[in-house]
Amino acid sequence: MTRKSSAPGTQKVQRVQTGVRLEKRLLKVLKGLAEYHDLTLGDLLEGIVLYAFEGKVPFSEENLDRIKDLKKIYELDLTSEDSHKLTE
């Protein structure tokens, strides 16, 4: 449940700690992107999910270029086709 805060345009939320497991290289790319934007990993993930829930693209062309660079650096070769098909 969210509550409006006193500051205009902001909403007060309750955050919880979670133990989500992610593919190692994917996490490195996400952390790199969060660092680039001076965000926490949690803030970045919240933004991505909120955009996705509305069917919106969360990244500009500039961000997609940055992600492409980070994927090269961290050797992330996974694509959306690999989603739900990963094993350990």
PDB file of C-alpha atoms in Angstrom:
ATOM      1  CA  MET A   1       0.000   0.000   0.000  1.00  0.00           C
ATOM      2  CA  THR A   2       1.306   3.462  -0.830  1.00  0.00           C
ATOM      3  CA  ARG A   3       0.571   6.723   0.883  1.00  0.00           C
ATOM      4  CA  LYS A   4       1.012  10.214  -0.474  1.00  0.00           C
ATOM      5  CA  SER A   5       3.826  12.048   1.261  1.00  0.00           C
ATOM      6  CA  SER A   6       3.873  15.732   2.032  1.00  0.00           C
ATOM      7  CA  ALA A   7       6.330  16.524  -0.800  1.00  0.00           C
ATOM      8  CA  PRO A   8       4.570  17.191  -4.121  1.00  0.00           C
ATOM      9  CA  GLY A   9       5.008  14.447  -6.727  1.00  0.00           C
ATOM     10  CA  THR A  10       6.342  11.854  -4.302  1.00  0.00           C
ATOM     11  CA  GLN A  11       4.745   8.817  -2.731  1.00  0.00           C
ATOM     12  CA  LYS A  12       5.732   7.166   0.488  1.00  0.00           C
ATOM     13  CA  VAL A  13       6.268   3.425   0.140  1.00  0.00           C
ATOM     14  CA  GLN A  14       7.349   0.563   2.360  1.00  0.00           C
ATOM     15  CA  ARG A  15      10.373  -1.331   1.046  1.00  0.00           C
ATOM     16  CA  VAL A  16      11.386  -4.833   2.108  1.00  0.00           C
ATOM     17  CA  GLN A  17      14.684  -6.677   1.904  1.00  0.00           C
ATOM     18  CA  THR A  18      14.618  -9.611  -0.489  1.00  0.00           C
ATOM     19  CA  GLY A  19      16.917 -12.447  -1.407  1.00  0.00           C
ATOM     20  CA  VAL A  20      16.557 -12.528  -5.190  1.00  0.00           C
ATOM     21  CA  ARG A  21      18.967 -14.734  -7.148  1.00  0.00           C
ATOM     22  CA  LEU A  22      20.136 -13.429 -10.529  1.00  0.00           C
ATOM     23  CA  GLU A  23      22.563 -14.624 -13.167  1.00  0.00           C
ATOM     24  CA  LYS A  24      26.000 -13.288 -12.230  1.00  0.00           C
ATOM     25  CA  ARG A  25      26.804 -11.373 -15.439  1.00  0.00           C
ATOM     26  CA  LEU A  26      23.294  -9.935 -15.627  1.00  0.00           C
ATOM     27  CA  LEU A  27      23.681  -8.606 -12.096  1.00  0.00           C
ATOM     28  CA  LYS A  28      27.015  -7.002 -13.010  1.00  0.00           C
ATOM     29  CA  VAL A  29      25.402  -5.189 -15.951  1.00  0.00           C
ATOM     30  CA  LEU A  30      22.516  -3.997 -13.761  1.00  0.00           C
ATOM     31  CA  LYS A  31      24.902  -2.777 -11.056  1.00  0.00           C
ATOM     32  CA  GLY A  32      26.996  -0.997 -13.684  1.00  0.00           C
ATOM     33  CA  LEU A  33      23.932   0.731 -15.105  1.00  0.00           C
ATOM     34  CA  ALA A  34      22.744   1.723 -11.629  1.00  0.00           C
ATOM     35  CA  GLU A  35      26.173   3.148 -10.824  1.00  0.00           C
ATOM     36  CA  TYR A  36      26.229   5.061 -14.117  1.00  0.00           C
ATOM     37  CA  HIS A  37      22.942   6.732 -13.161  1.00  0.00           C
ATOM     38  CA  ASP A  38      23.930   7.171  -9.492  1.00  0.00           C
ATOM     39  CA  LEU A  39      21.048   4.941  -8.384  1.00  0.00           C
ATOM     40  CA  THR A  40      20.831   2.007  -6.033  1.00  0.00           C
ATOM     41  CA  LEU A  41      20.261  -1.365  -7.657  1.00  0.00           C
ATOM     42  CA  GLY A  42      16.846  -1.485  -5.984  1.00  0.00           C
ATOM     43  CA  ASP A  43      15.833   1.900  -7.403  1.00  0.00           C
ATOM     44  CA  LEU A  44      16.910   0.832 -10.885  1.00  0.00           C
ATOM     45  CA  LEU A  45      14.961  -2.437 -10.666  1.00  0.00           C
ATOM     46  CA  GLU A  46      11.858  -0.663  -9.341  1.00  0.00           C
ATOM     47  CA  GLY A  47      11.966   1.708 -12.303  1.00  0.00           C
ATOM     48  CA  ILE A  48      12.432  -1.084 -14.843  1.00  0.00           C
ATOM     49  CA  VAL A  49       9.542  -3.087 -13.393  1.00  0.00           C
ATOM     50  CA  LEU A  50       7.176  -0.114 -13.138  1.00  0.00           C
ATOM     51  CA  TYR A  51       7.823   0.746 -16.799  1.00  0.00           C
ATOM     52  CA  ALA A  52       7.395  -2.901 -17.841  1.00  0.00           C
ATOM     53  CA  PHE A  53       4.105  -3.226 -15.939  1.00  0.00           C
ATOM     54  CA  GLU A  54       2.733  -0.379 -18.066  1.00  0.00           C
ATOM     55  CA  GLY A  55       4.088  -1.849 -21.299  1.00  0.00           C
ATOM     56  CA  LYS A  56       6.588   1.003 -21.669  1.00  0.00           C
ATOM     57  CA  VAL A  57      10.218   0.780 -22.723  1.00  0.00           C
ATOM     58  CA  PRO A  58      12.349   1.663 -19.691  1.00  0.00           C
ATOM     59  CA  PHE A  59      15.488   2.650 -21.616  1.00  0.00           C
ATOM     60  CA  SER A  60      16.375   5.471 -23.987  1.00  0.00           C
ATOM     61  CA  GLU A  61      18.672   4.876 -26.963  1.00  0.00           C
ATOM     62  CA  GLU A  62      21.556   6.297 -24.908  1.00  0.00           C
ATOM     63  CA  ASN A  63      20.834   3.823 -22.104  1.00  0.00           C
ATOM     64  CA  LEU A  64      20.604   0.939 -24.570  1.00  0.00           C
ATOM     65  CA  ASP A  65      24.045   1.905 -25.899  1.00  0.00           C
ATOM     66  CA  ARG A  66      25.392   1.940 -22.320  1.00  0.00           C
ATOM     67  CA  ILE A  67      23.839  -1.476 -21.677  1.00  0.00           C
ATOM     68  CA  LYS A  68      25.409  -2.804 -24.887  1.00  0.00           C
ATOM     69  CA  ASP A  69      28.821  -1.599 -23.669  1.00  0.00           C
ATOM     70  CA  LEU A  70      28.315  -3.145 -20.222  1.00  0.00           C
ATOM     71  CA  LYS A  71      27.212  -6.441 -21.768  1.00  0.00           C
ATOM     72  CA  LYS A  72      30.477  -6.539 -23.736  1.00  0.00           C
ATOM     73  CA  ILE A  73      32.547  -5.709 -20.657  1.00  0.00           C
ATOM     74  CA  TYR A  74      30.879  -8.430 -18.558  1.00  0.00           C
ATOM     75  CA  GLU A  75      30.559 -10.907 -21.452  1.00  0.00           C
ATOM     76  CA  LEU A  76      26.786 -11.153 -21.091  1.00  0.00           C
ATOM     77  CA  ASP A  77      25.526 -13.045 -24.116  1.00  0.00           C
ATOM     78  CA  LEU A  78      22.037 -13.880 -22.842  1.00  0.00           C
ATOM     79  CA  THR A  79      18.991 -12.498 -24.641  1.00  0.00           C
ATOM     80  CA  SER A  80      15.257 -12.421 -23.992  1.00  0.00           C
ATOM     81  CA  GLU A  81      15.064 -15.737 -25.859  1.00  0.00           C
ATOM     82  CA  ASP A  82      16.973 -17.299 -22.963  1.00  0.00           C
ATOM     83  CA  SER A  83      14.394 -16.129 -20.424  1.00  0.00           C
ATOM     84  CA  HIS A  84      12.947 -18.994 -18.347  1.00  0.00           C
ATOM     85  CA  LYS A  85      15.359 -21.467 -19.979  1.00  0.00           C
ATOM     86  CA  LEU A  86      18.396 -20.976 -17.741  1.00  0.00           C
ATOM     87  CA  THR A  87      19.795 -23.821 -15.629  1.00  0.00           C
ATOM     88  CA  GLU A  88      22.619 -23.984 -13.094  1.00  0.00           C
TER      89      GLU A  88
END
